[in-house]
Structures are given as C-alpha cells and as structure tokens.
Amino acid sequence: MTDFLVQFGPPHDAEHAVRLLRERPHLDARPVHPFDFPWGRVWVMPPPGEGYRPARVEGRLVAAAGRPRLSGVEHEAGGEAGFTGAWGDLAGRGSVADA
C-alpha cells in the first residue's frame, strides 16, 4: 500500500517525516520520495513492485494508491515510474486536480 505525509507551510525536519514512514514493521528499506510545492511538501512511500514510483507529470504529482493496474498496459516495462507516468498521461489535465 502507498503511504504519504503532507506538510503545509515551510519545511521543518525532513528526516523526521522519513522516520515516521519507515519506522514501522517491514518498511525500513522502502524508498520515500519528497515533493516540494509552494504550499508545503509531500512525502510518498510507494507500494512494492515495479512501476509505482511517484512522478511529476505536467507539473502534477501522480502517485498510485495500492498497486493498481491499467487494462492492456504493461507498465512494469516503463521503468520505476511506469504506472504513474502512464496514468498521468492518460488522465490529462482536465480530469485530475492541479497541484
């Protein structure tokens, strides 16, 4: 499952946010990806598996909740952000809220 933290306002202790996500059973080795915005910061710990690394697509943050699939798309072949890149391209600006 994907976990994330959202911090509003200026960044405080980034390492504390990473510890909050990783200091749980079986999650200490999972990657945590930070994303900065004018209003604050988001940390995303993607689910295990290929293709679920969160990505910026056309200025938007795209992250998977769980390990979803796109019908007819072999997203694992698309690299670390195969799913999120494919979803960001398919969704388009009009159907997903801008960050």
PDB file of C-alpha atoms in Angstrom:
ATOM      1  CA  MET A   1       0.000   0.000   0.000  1.00  0.00           C
ATOM      2  CA  THR A   2       1.151   3.542  -0.650  1.00  0.00           C
ATOM      3  CA  ASP A   3       1.747   5.757   2.378  1.00  0.00           C
ATOM      4  CA  PHE A   4       2.206   9.507   2.321  1.00  0.00           C
ATOM      5  CA  LEU A   5       2.610  12.548   4.556  1.00  0.00           C
ATOM      6  CA  VAL A   6       1.550  16.088   3.690  1.00  0.00           C
ATOM      7  CA  GLN A   7       3.137  19.074   5.420  1.00  0.00           C
ATOM      8  CA  PHE A   8       1.644  22.535   4.979  1.00  0.00           C
ATOM      9  CA  GLY A   9       3.870  25.565   5.431  1.00  0.00           C
ATOM     10  CA  PRO A  10       7.659  25.828   5.429  1.00  0.00           C
ATOM     11  CA  PRO A  11       9.591  22.549   5.693  1.00  0.00           C
ATOM     12  CA  HIS A  12      10.663  21.502   9.153  1.00  0.00           C
ATOM     13  CA  ASP A  13      12.573  18.292   9.880  1.00  0.00           C
ATOM     14  CA  ALA A  14      12.548  16.251   6.661  1.00  0.00           C
ATOM     15  CA  GLU A  15      14.310  13.306   8.298  1.00  0.00           C
ATOM     16  CA  HIS A  16      11.566  13.106  10.929  1.00  0.00           C
ATOM     17  CA  ALA A  17       8.958  12.648   8.191  1.00  0.00           C
ATOM     18  CA  VAL A  18      11.006   9.862   6.606  1.00  0.00           C
ATOM     19  CA  ARG A  19      11.386   8.163  10.011  1.00  0.00           C
ATOM     20  CA  LEU A  20       7.621   8.348  10.589  1.00  0.00           C
ATOM     21  CA  LEU A  21       7.064   6.422   7.362  1.00  0.00           C
ATOM     22  CA  ARG A  22       9.910   3.919   7.739  1.00  0.00           C
ATOM     23  CA  GLU A  23       9.860   3.112  11.470  1.00  0.00           C
ATOM     24  CA  ARG A  24       7.141   0.514  11.111  1.00  0.00           C
ATOM     25  CA  PRO A  25       7.491  -3.248  10.691  1.00  0.00           C
ATOM     26  CA  HIS A  26       8.909  -4.316   7.313  1.00  0.00           C
ATOM     27  CA  LEU A  27       9.076  -0.777   5.872  1.00  0.00           C
ATOM     28  CA  ASP A  28      12.562   0.354   6.892  1.00  0.00           C
ATOM     29  CA  ALA A  29      14.111  -0.310   3.458  1.00  0.00           C
ATOM     30  CA  ARG A  30      11.300   1.150   1.322  1.00  0.00           C
ATOM     31  CA  PRO A  31      12.108   4.384  -0.551  1.00  0.00           C
ATOM     32  CA  VAL A  32      10.493   7.682   0.408  1.00  0.00           C
ATOM     33  CA  HIS A  33      10.213  10.402  -2.261  1.00  0.00           C
ATOM     34  CA  PRO A  34       9.795  14.092  -1.295  1.00  0.00           C
ATOM     35  CA  PHE A  35       7.952  16.607  -3.494  1.00  0.00           C
ATOM     36  CA  ASP A  36       8.072  20.351  -2.798  1.00  0.00           C
ATOM     37  CA  PHE A  37       5.223  22.737  -3.573  1.00  0.00           C
ATOM     38  CA  PRO A  38       4.693  26.449  -2.864  1.00  0.00           C
ATOM     39  CA  TRP A  39       2.281  25.492  -0.050  1.00  0.00           C
ATOM     40  CA  GLY A  40       4.424  22.749   1.572  1.00  0.00           C
ATOM     41  CA  ARG A  41       5.855  19.285   0.957  1.00  0.00           C
ATOM     42  CA  VAL A  42       4.569  15.761   0.286  1.00  0.00           C
ATOM     43  CA  TRP A  43       6.489  12.563   1.068  1.00  0.00           C
ATOM     44  CA  VAL A  44       5.349   9.411  -0.747  1.00  0.00           C
ATOM     45  CA  MET A  45       6.350   5.817   0.065  1.00  0.00           C
ATOM     46  CA  PRO A  46       5.177   3.833  -2.979  1.00  0.00           C
ATOM     47  CA  PRO A  47       3.961   0.241  -2.815  1.00  0.00           C
ATOM     48  CA  PRO A  48       6.419  -2.563  -3.540  1.00  0.00           C
ATOM     49  CA  GLY A  49       6.707  -3.635  -7.146  1.00  0.00           C
ATOM     50  CA  GLU A  50       7.940  -2.139 -10.382  1.00  0.00           C
ATOM     51  CA  GLY A  51       6.495   0.984 -11.923  1.00  0.00           C
ATOM     52  CA  TYR A  52       4.912   2.702  -8.903  1.00  0.00           C
ATOM     53  CA  ARG A  53       7.459   5.408  -8.139  1.00  0.00           C
ATOM     54  CA  PRO A  54       5.585   8.727  -7.790  1.00  0.00           C
ATOM     55  CA  ALA A  55       6.255  11.224 -10.573  1.00  0.00           C
ATOM     56  CA  ARG A  56       5.574  14.760 -11.684  1.00  0.00           C
ATOM     57  CA  VAL A  57       3.594  14.734 -14.916  1.00  0.00           C
ATOM     58  CA  GLU A  58       2.930  18.141 -16.478  1.00  0.00           C
ATOM     59  CA  GLY A  59       3.575  19.797 -13.116  1.00  0.00           C
ATOM     60  CA  ARG A  60       1.245  17.491 -11.162  1.00  0.00           C
ATOM     61  CA  LEU A  61       2.174  14.869  -8.569  1.00  0.00           C
ATOM     62  CA  VAL A  62       0.937  11.436  -9.640  1.00  0.00           C
ATOM     63  CA  ALA A  63       1.141   8.550  -7.153  1.00  0.00           C
ATOM     64  CA  ALA A  64      -0.570   5.171  -7.027  1.00  0.00           C
ATOM     65  CA  ALA A  65      -2.785   4.140  -4.116  1.00  0.00           C
ATOM     66  CA  GLY A  66      -2.028   0.468  -3.626  1.00  0.00           C
ATOM     67  CA  ARG A  67      -0.857  -1.437  -6.705  1.00  0.00           C
ATOM     68  CA  PRO A  68      -3.426  -0.623  -9.392  1.00  0.00           C
ATOM     69  CA  ARG A  69      -3.304  -1.872 -12.962  1.00  0.00           C
ATOM     70  CA  LEU A  70      -4.200  -0.219 -16.256  1.00  0.00           C
ATOM     71  CA  SER A  71      -6.016  -2.620 -18.560  1.00  0.00           C
ATOM     72  CA  GLY A  72      -3.868  -3.521 -21.539  1.00  0.00           C
ATOM     73  CA  VAL A  73      -0.804  -1.622 -20.287  1.00  0.00           C
ATOM     74  CA  GLU A  74       2.400  -3.412 -19.257  1.00  0.00           C
ATOM     75  CA  HIS A  75       3.597  -0.593 -17.005  1.00  0.00           C
ATOM     76  CA  GLU A  76       6.480  -2.551 -15.448  1.00  0.00           C
ATOM     77  CA  ALA A  77       8.350  -2.227 -18.756  1.00  0.00           C
ATOM     78  CA  GLY A  78       8.094   1.565 -18.386  1.00  0.00           C
ATOM     79  CA  GLY A  79      10.671   1.723 -15.585  1.00  0.00           C
ATOM     80  CA  GLU A  80      10.404   2.960 -11.998  1.00  0.00           C
ATOM     81  CA  ALA A  81       7.529   5.347 -12.770  1.00  0.00           C
ATOM     82  CA  GLY A  82       5.872   3.271 -15.499  1.00  0.00           C
ATOM     83  CA  PHE A  83       2.408   3.219 -13.929  1.00  0.00           C
ATOM     84  CA  THR A  84       2.404   6.782 -12.635  1.00  0.00           C
ATOM     85  CA  GLY A  85       3.714   8.133 -15.939  1.00  0.00           C
ATOM     86  CA  ALA A  86       1.133   6.174 -17.943  1.00  0.00           C
ATOM     87  CA  TRP A  87      -1.686   7.239 -15.606  1.00  0.00           C
ATOM     88  CA  GLY A  88      -0.598  10.880 -15.696  1.00  0.00           C
ATOM     89  CA  ASP A  89      -0.566  10.804 -19.498  1.00  0.00           C
ATOM     90  CA  LEU A  90      -3.987   9.103 -19.707  1.00  0.00           C
ATOM     91  CA  ALA A  91      -5.729  11.250 -17.094  1.00  0.00           C
ATOM     92  CA  GLY A  92      -4.952  14.579 -18.703  1.00  0.00           C
ATOM     93  CA  ARG A  93      -5.112  17.984 -17.106  1.00  0.00           C
ATOM     94  CA  GLY A  94      -8.893  18.276 -17.114  1.00  0.00           C
ATOM     95  CA  SER A  95      -9.610  15.190 -15.028  1.00  0.00           C
ATOM     96  CA  VAL A  96      -7.045  15.500 -12.232  1.00  0.00           C
ATOM     97  CA  ALA A  97      -6.732  18.456  -9.857  1.00  0.00           C
ATOM     98  CA  ASP A  98      -3.649  20.592 -10.431  1.00  0.00           C
ATOM     99  CA  ALA A  99      -1.146  20.774  -7.576  1.00  0.00           C
TER     100      ALA A  99
END
